[in-house]
Amino acid sequence: MLTNTEISRIVADLRSQAGEIHWTVLDKECALSLRVTGDNATFYFRTRSPRQVTRSLGDLTEISLLEAKQKALTLLVAVEKGEDLPESKTRKTTATNSDVVYDLPHLLLEWREYQEKLPVPRWKPTDRKARVKYDGFVKNHLIPFNGKPIQDVTPEQLEEHLTMLFRVHSSLAKSGLPWICGAYMWAERRGLCQDGYAKAHRLQMLVKEARWRRQGPARHQPALPVADIPAFMAELREIGGTTARCLEVAILTVSRVQPIVNMKWEHIDFEKGIWRCPKEDMKVQTNGDHFVYLSDQAKHILASMPRVLPGGRKAKWVFSTARGDKICNALTKVITSMNGRRRKRGMPIWIDPEQSRIAGKDRAPTPHGFRATFKSWTRSETFENWKKYDGRAVERCMHHYTRDQYGGAYDREDFPEQQRKILQDWADYCYSYQPTDS
């Protein structure tokens, strides 16, 4: 017979594995199994012959292994004789739990807390951006379901609500759909409702039938036209401040905002001219670390950033505040301030003409939009760049990997020298502005 220490070791091993629910057989002769979910471990009687029966025997903290075996043997004898089984303890507990009123916002908050405690969590507890997005969805976009029991919410109501949200905030609606479905399925497993899986499946089918698609022309991140880049960069260089230098390097390295803000001194090799972006900061972490081949202009800007803070402390972040903290995500404000000054001077502001036409109003370029400007420059017919640069090398500069039917198992070339040349040529073009006499 297993000892309490061995049982505890089995429970710990199961909890360390990925997944929410784990089963293990303790004694085949009496059909005794152990079910581990989160913080709970429960003895179960499970048999398929002569008929399928699953019955809870009690929690690990409530009864001993010997008592669980005795109960399992009693049930096994009753099943073999074809007798009616006593009412399940789990069903009684579930009936009691069903008296607790759970509305949808409350359910989603509890589901997230449970997900964060799993051995392989759905969200990192330290991911503040994901937490803010999730909490904002629960607090601001589920108001019609406040105080309404989850049993009374129909999939049709959820589909209608999410479809309305999709029309104004498509990305949040697309994120909210799997959150709601996951929470309902978890609720059924926890005994909080009886039809969680059915509602989740029905909701997915309704959303599929609704065909969530944006009407009209596609809207993308506003990007500056290729021809405007030299003048824009010349104006940007005249602006002082750490945030302006951060935006400048982001454009030169074709980086997303998060990696550039999280840049650390230890990730830069000035001798080799390489900046290593850890995969944790990248959008697609499965692509691994991103190695950026720094142009001469980018290295010059990075070398000008202070490494020693006031008071003699060493700076951890390349773009840090006077207190040593990394700067906040305020790169867009630099562009906004540039346009504000141009308006006061009666000059045309920096905009994306095509996206402004689609939106019916001026749309200034975003930091992410300069990646589109870079891609357009590499394919430019005016400069005949499409003849100079390999398309895959260009994608590597942006940390894009196109997987073939073999999952990229054979195409492993990163084109380091081509990447270095592309980014150097891009930097040379960015600083090619020649003022005209007016």
XYZ file of C-alpha atoms in Angstrom:
438
model
C 0.000 0.000 0.000
C 1.219 3.522 -0.828
C 2.292 5.717 2.060
C 1.221 9.316 2.652
C 4.687 10.481 1.585
C 4.421 8.615 -1.710
C 0.939 10.040 -2.324
C 2.241 13.567 -1.675
C 5.103 12.982 -4.114
C 2.669 11.782 -6.782
C 0.501 14.892 -6.295
C 3.536 17.194 -6.517
C 4.733 15.521 -9.722
C 1.311 15.871 -11.350
C 1.043 19.543 -10.401
C 4.434 20.265 -11.938
C 3.198 19.048 -15.334
C 1.511 21.264 -17.905
C -2.271 21.227 -18.008
C -5.173 21.845 -15.645
C -6.413 18.330 -14.784
C -4.351 15.183 -14.165
C -5.408 11.597 -13.378
C -3.412 8.669 -12.052
C -4.472 5.137 -11.127
C -3.656 4.165 -7.529
C -5.155 0.657 -7.409
C -6.525 -1.171 -10.456
C -8.137 -3.964 -8.415
C -10.609 -1.613 -6.753
C -10.673 0.996 -9.585
C -9.220 3.712 -7.336
C -7.803 6.817 -9.041
C -6.534 10.214 -7.975
C -7.608 13.453 -9.679
C -5.401 16.539 -9.264
C -6.651 19.995 -10.275
C -4.790 23.103 -9.127
C -4.796 23.034 -5.306
C -7.220 20.092 -5.032
C -6.495 16.354 -4.980
C -9.483 13.995 -4.860
C -9.921 10.219 -4.695
C -12.175 8.791 -7.408
C -13.785 5.485 -8.205
C -13.507 4.936 -11.989
C -14.498 1.833 -13.914
C -15.704 0.991 -17.417
C -16.822 -2.589 -16.866
C -19.542 -3.791 -16.621
C -20.651 -0.136 -17.060
C -18.888 3.217 -16.999
C -18.966 4.879 -13.600
C -17.017 7.823 -12.210
C -17.696 8.759 -8.615
C -15.916 11.069 -6.162
C -14.879 9.461 -2.888
C -13.520 12.453 -1.005
C -10.681 14.929 -0.869
C -7.142 13.827 -0.034
C -7.239 16.037 3.051
C -10.524 14.537 4.256
C -10.068 10.762 3.998
C -7.129 8.382 4.139
C -6.002 6.064 1.359
C -7.384 3.062 3.281
C -10.819 4.687 3.603
C -10.797 5.544 -0.110
C -10.014 1.903 -0.965
C -12.843 0.650 1.228
C -15.315 3.010 -0.440
C -14.051 2.034 -3.893
C -14.446 -1.680 -3.124
C -17.995 -1.105 -1.893
C -18.887 0.697 -5.114
C -17.163 -1.961 -7.244
C -19.231 -4.721 -5.639
C -22.425 -2.726 -6.154
C -21.578 -2.122 -9.836
C -20.841 -5.811 -10.443
C -24.171 -6.770 -8.861
C -26.036 -4.151 -10.894
C -27.222 -2.284 -7.806
C -28.046 1.433 -7.659
C -25.148 3.502 -6.370
C -25.433 6.035 -3.542
C -25.589 9.720 -4.517
C -22.230 11.294 -5.409
C -20.595 13.608 -2.906
C -19.387 15.711 -5.808
C -22.947 16.329 -6.972
C -23.965 17.511 -3.516
C -20.991 19.859 -3.401
C -21.746 21.096 -6.905
C -25.321 21.843 -5.951
C -24.048 23.901 -3.025
C -21.538 25.720 -5.235
C -24.259 26.534 -7.741
C -25.953 28.666 -5.077
C -23.050 31.120 -5.353
C -23.878 33.745 -7.995
C -21.061 34.283 -10.468
C -21.380 36.994 -13.067
C -19.160 37.070 -16.148
C -16.648 39.716 -14.946
C -16.187 37.878 -11.631
C -15.720 34.573 -13.436
C -13.085 35.993 -15.810
C -11.084 37.488 -12.936
C -11.047 34.193 -11.023
C -10.147 32.273 -14.189
C -7.157 34.523 -14.810
C -5.896 34.071 -11.242
C -6.138 30.316 -11.702
C -4.307 30.471 -15.041
C -1.426 32.448 -13.525
C -0.866 29.769 -10.872
C -0.439 26.913 -13.357
C 3.042 25.400 -13.855
C 2.933 26.722 -17.421
C 0.814 29.888 -17.049
C -1.167 31.340 -19.908
C 0.107 34.778 -18.921
C 3.326 35.754 -17.213
C 2.520 37.289 -13.792
C 5.078 40.003 -14.601
C 3.475 40.939 -17.941
C 1.932 44.244 -16.904
C 0.782 45.125 -20.438
C -1.246 41.916 -20.722
C -2.728 42.472 -17.255
C -3.843 46.022 -18.107
C -5.449 44.849 -21.365
C -7.287 41.995 -19.653
C -8.496 44.076 -16.697
C -9.613 46.830 -19.059
C -11.664 44.347 -21.064
C -13.341 42.954 -17.939
C -13.992 46.331 -16.342
C -14.982 48.454 -19.337
C -16.424 46.090 -21.928
C -18.526 43.623 -19.927
C -20.736 46.161 -18.162
C -24.029 44.681 -19.510
C -23.212 41.399 -17.749
C -22.456 42.839 -14.295
C -24.581 41.088 -11.676
C -26.096 38.687 -14.204
C -25.484 35.001 -13.324
C -23.384 33.176 -15.898
C -26.148 30.557 -16.202
C -28.522 33.262 -17.510
C -26.105 34.620 -20.151
C -26.761 33.072 -23.549
C -24.212 32.562 -26.343
C -26.413 34.742 -28.577
C -26.078 37.656 -26.144
C -22.331 37.211 -25.953
C -21.972 37.025 -29.747
C -24.033 40.176 -30.239
C -21.995 42.048 -27.616
C -18.626 40.934 -28.995
C -19.658 41.716 -32.574
C -20.547 45.289 -31.556
C -17.174 45.555 -29.815
C -15.433 44.215 -32.918
C -16.756 47.110 -35.002
C -14.968 49.648 -32.790
C -12.087 47.612 -31.328
C -11.445 44.512 -33.412
C -8.262 43.320 -31.662
C -9.876 43.451 -28.211
C -12.929 41.516 -29.407
C -10.698 38.858 -30.940
C -8.820 38.544 -27.646
C -11.982 38.505 -25.561
C -13.552 35.576 -27.442
C -11.039 32.889 -26.285
C -10.970 34.428 -22.797
C -14.734 34.044 -22.384
C -14.756 30.547 -23.896
C -11.883 29.428 -21.677
C -13.556 30.839 -18.563
C -16.850 29.060 -19.306
C -15.154 25.704 -19.869
C -13.194 26.162 -16.642
C -16.434 27.034 -14.837
C -17.997 23.720 -15.836
C -14.929 21.790 -14.661
C -15.140 23.609 -11.315
C -18.859 22.880 -10.953
C -19.903 26.545 -11.273
C -22.219 25.838 -14.207
C -23.544 22.813 -16.066
C -23.186 23.886 -19.717
C -19.879 25.761 -19.943
C -18.471 23.670 -22.783
C -21.728 23.822 -24.733
C -21.927 27.615 -24.416
C -18.298 28.057 -25.440
C -18.792 25.870 -28.523
C -22.043 27.629 -29.434
C -20.409 31.056 -29.067
C -17.540 30.071 -31.352
C -19.975 28.848 -33.978
C -22.044 32.048 -33.787
C -18.938 34.219 -34.168
C -17.861 32.163 -37.160
C -21.266 32.681 -38.760
C -21.127 36.418 -37.997
C -17.972 36.639 -40.140
C -15.994 39.204 -38.233
C -14.469 41.201 -41.035
C -13.751 44.863 -41.337
C -15.687 46.658 -44.026
C -13.949 48.893 -46.540
C -10.228 49.312 -47.269
C -7.712 47.755 -44.904
C -6.349 50.018 -42.169
C -2.725 49.674 -41.182
C -0.270 51.429 -38.909
C 0.290 54.894 -40.451
C 3.707 55.066 -42.121
C 5.686 57.972 -43.532
C 6.229 57.977 -47.315
C 9.730 56.900 -48.304
C 10.476 60.277 -49.916
C 9.788 62.124 -46.614
C 12.183 60.093 -44.467
C 15.380 62.181 -44.997
C 13.630 65.467 -44.094
C 11.883 63.839 -41.110
C 15.150 62.441 -39.737
C 16.896 65.791 -40.164
C 14.171 67.440 -38.086
C 14.239 64.647 -35.513
C 17.988 65.096 -34.978
C 17.386 68.720 -33.945
C 15.192 67.596 -31.033
C 16.934 66.910 -27.753
C 16.080 64.320 -25.149
C 16.409 60.619 -24.524
C 13.032 59.747 -26.052
C 13.924 61.431 -29.335
C 17.198 59.467 -29.511
C 15.281 56.281 -28.742
C 12.910 56.931 -31.656
C 15.870 57.700 -33.911
C 17.547 54.379 -33.117
C 14.231 52.544 -33.482
C 13.927 53.861 -37.046
C 17.544 53.045 -37.914
C 17.299 49.487 -36.539
C 13.734 48.881 -37.821
C 12.750 47.758 -34.319
C 9.449 47.462 -32.559
C 8.860 49.678 -29.548
C 9.223 47.103 -26.770
C 12.688 45.817 -27.751
C 14.100 49.322 -28.197
C 12.740 50.543 -24.854
C 14.095 47.420 -23.118
C 17.573 47.750 -24.676
C 20.332 47.119 -22.113
C 24.028 47.912 -22.321
C 24.918 44.260 -21.802
C 23.118 43.374 -25.041
C 25.311 45.606 -27.245
C 28.641 44.527 -28.726
C 30.214 47.702 -30.123
C 33.256 45.870 -31.501
C 31.145 43.573 -33.672
C 28.425 46.152 -34.181
C 25.643 43.834 -33.014
C 22.687 44.372 -30.709
C 21.131 41.172 -29.368
C 17.434 41.445 -28.579
C 16.348 38.651 -26.188
C 13.455 36.597 -27.512
C 11.408 37.558 -24.434
C 11.183 41.116 -25.827
C 10.206 40.021 -29.333
C 6.676 39.723 -30.676
C 7.253 36.174 -31.969
C 9.383 34.510 -29.299
C 9.570 31.232 -31.214
C 11.815 32.982 -33.744
C 14.495 33.209 -31.046
C 16.810 36.107 -30.225
C 17.018 38.877 -32.792
C 20.487 40.053 -33.831
C 20.504 43.597 -35.194
C 23.538 44.684 -37.211
C 24.098 48.280 -36.187
C 24.864 50.943 -38.754
C 27.577 53.523 -38.104
C 24.930 56.154 -37.361
C 23.138 53.899 -34.846
C 26.412 53.096 -33.056
C 27.239 56.806 -32.845
C 23.897 57.571 -31.161
C 24.199 54.645 -28.744
C 27.748 55.636 -27.814
C 26.503 59.140 -26.950
C 24.012 57.862 -24.366
C 25.186 58.204 -20.748
C 26.308 55.020 -19.012
C 26.717 56.646 -15.588
C 23.729 58.139 -13.807
C 23.767 61.112 -11.432
C 25.369 59.914 -8.217
C 27.817 57.601 -9.955
C 25.493 54.624 -10.490
C 25.848 52.589 -13.661
C 22.912 52.725 -16.048
C 21.162 49.432 -16.729
C 19.055 50.658 -19.632
C 20.476 52.390 -22.690
C 17.545 54.806 -22.779
C 16.965 55.542 -19.104
C 15.655 58.369 -16.980
C 17.799 60.366 -14.572
C 16.682 57.998 -11.793
C 17.831 54.947 -13.735
C 14.414 53.676 -14.830
C 13.787 52.783 -18.452
C 11.818 55.389 -20.344
C 8.108 54.845 -20.797
C 6.565 54.078 -24.167
C 6.267 57.705 -25.269
C 7.842 57.591 -28.730
C 4.574 58.617 -30.372
C 4.603 61.852 -28.339
C 7.812 62.878 -30.085
C 6.063 62.725 -33.463
C 3.036 64.542 -32.032
C 5.217 67.367 -30.701
C 7.009 67.634 -34.054
C 3.684 68.045 -35.834
C 2.568 70.580 -33.230
C 5.548 72.785 -33.930
C 5.019 72.477 -37.676
C 1.388 73.608 -37.308
C 2.469 76.707 -35.389
C 4.922 77.551 -38.171
C 2.329 76.989 -40.881
C 4.193 73.981 -42.279
C 2.587 70.726 -43.512
C 2.560 68.057 -40.827
C 3.975 64.540 -41.124
C 1.177 62.143 -42.125
C 0.503 58.938 -44.025
C -1.440 60.187 -47.075
C -3.061 56.838 -47.911
C -4.202 55.966 -44.377
C -5.361 59.551 -43.871
C -7.522 59.266 -46.992
C -9.061 56.005 -45.770
C -9.729 57.365 -42.268
C -11.023 60.706 -43.510
C -8.655 62.598 -41.203
C -4.929 63.199 -40.744
C -3.090 60.169 -39.389
C 0.453 60.805 -38.224
C 3.018 58.006 -38.573
C 3.517 55.723 -35.589
C 6.875 54.321 -34.422
C 5.812 50.897 -35.687
C 4.830 52.397 -39.024
C 8.465 53.171 -39.868
C 8.967 49.431 -40.309
C 6.539 49.634 -43.227
C 8.468 52.619 -44.580
C 11.666 50.569 -44.418
C 10.049 47.634 -46.234
C 8.719 49.982 -48.929
C 12.195 51.483 -49.338
C 13.756 48.029 -49.875
C 11.240 47.371 -52.681
C 11.481 50.846 -54.197
C 11.552 51.064 -57.971
C 12.777 54.662 -57.793
C 16.055 53.560 -56.194
C 15.955 50.110 -57.818
C 16.417 48.600 -54.367
C 14.336 45.597 -55.315
C 17.293 44.513 -57.463
C 19.861 44.987 -54.693
C 18.450 43.212 -51.654
C 17.345 39.637 -51.096
C 13.762 39.533 -49.847
C 14.534 37.008 -47.113
C 17.422 39.114 -45.818
C 15.043 42.080 -45.590
C 12.580 40.004 -43.577
C 15.374 38.899 -41.234
C 16.129 42.550 -40.515
C 12.549 42.819 -39.228
C 12.678 39.493 -37.332
C 10.239 37.896 -39.772
C 10.591 34.211 -40.553
C 8.463 32.617 -43.255
C 7.904 28.973 -42.384
C 7.599 26.509 -45.256
C 5.871 23.136 -45.155
C 8.902 21.759 -43.309
C 8.760 24.396 -40.601
C 11.954 26.100 -41.762
C 14.031 22.988 -41.050
C 16.142 23.440 -44.189
C 16.249 27.230 -44.668
C 18.513 28.327 -41.803
C 20.484 31.158 -43.409
C 20.313 34.506 -41.583
C 22.233 36.561 -44.199
C 24.357 38.484 -41.648
C 26.439 40.409 -44.172
C 23.420 41.268 -46.290
C 21.555 42.448 -43.204
C 24.475 44.661 -42.245
C 24.605 46.200 -45.738
C 20.844 46.734 -45.894
C 20.702 48.515 -42.529
C 23.768 50.626 -43.362
C 22.263 51.672 -46.702
C 18.987 52.441 -44.922
C 20.798 54.648 -42.398
C 22.682 56.439 -45.181
C 19.382 57.163 -46.910
C 17.765 58.376 -43.661
C 20.523 60.993 -43.292
C 20.687 62.003 -46.960
C 18.626 65.176 -46.550
C 19.899 68.107 -48.542
C 18.193 71.437 -47.717
C 17.045 73.408 -50.708
C 17.493 77.156 -51.056
C 14.157 78.917 -50.810
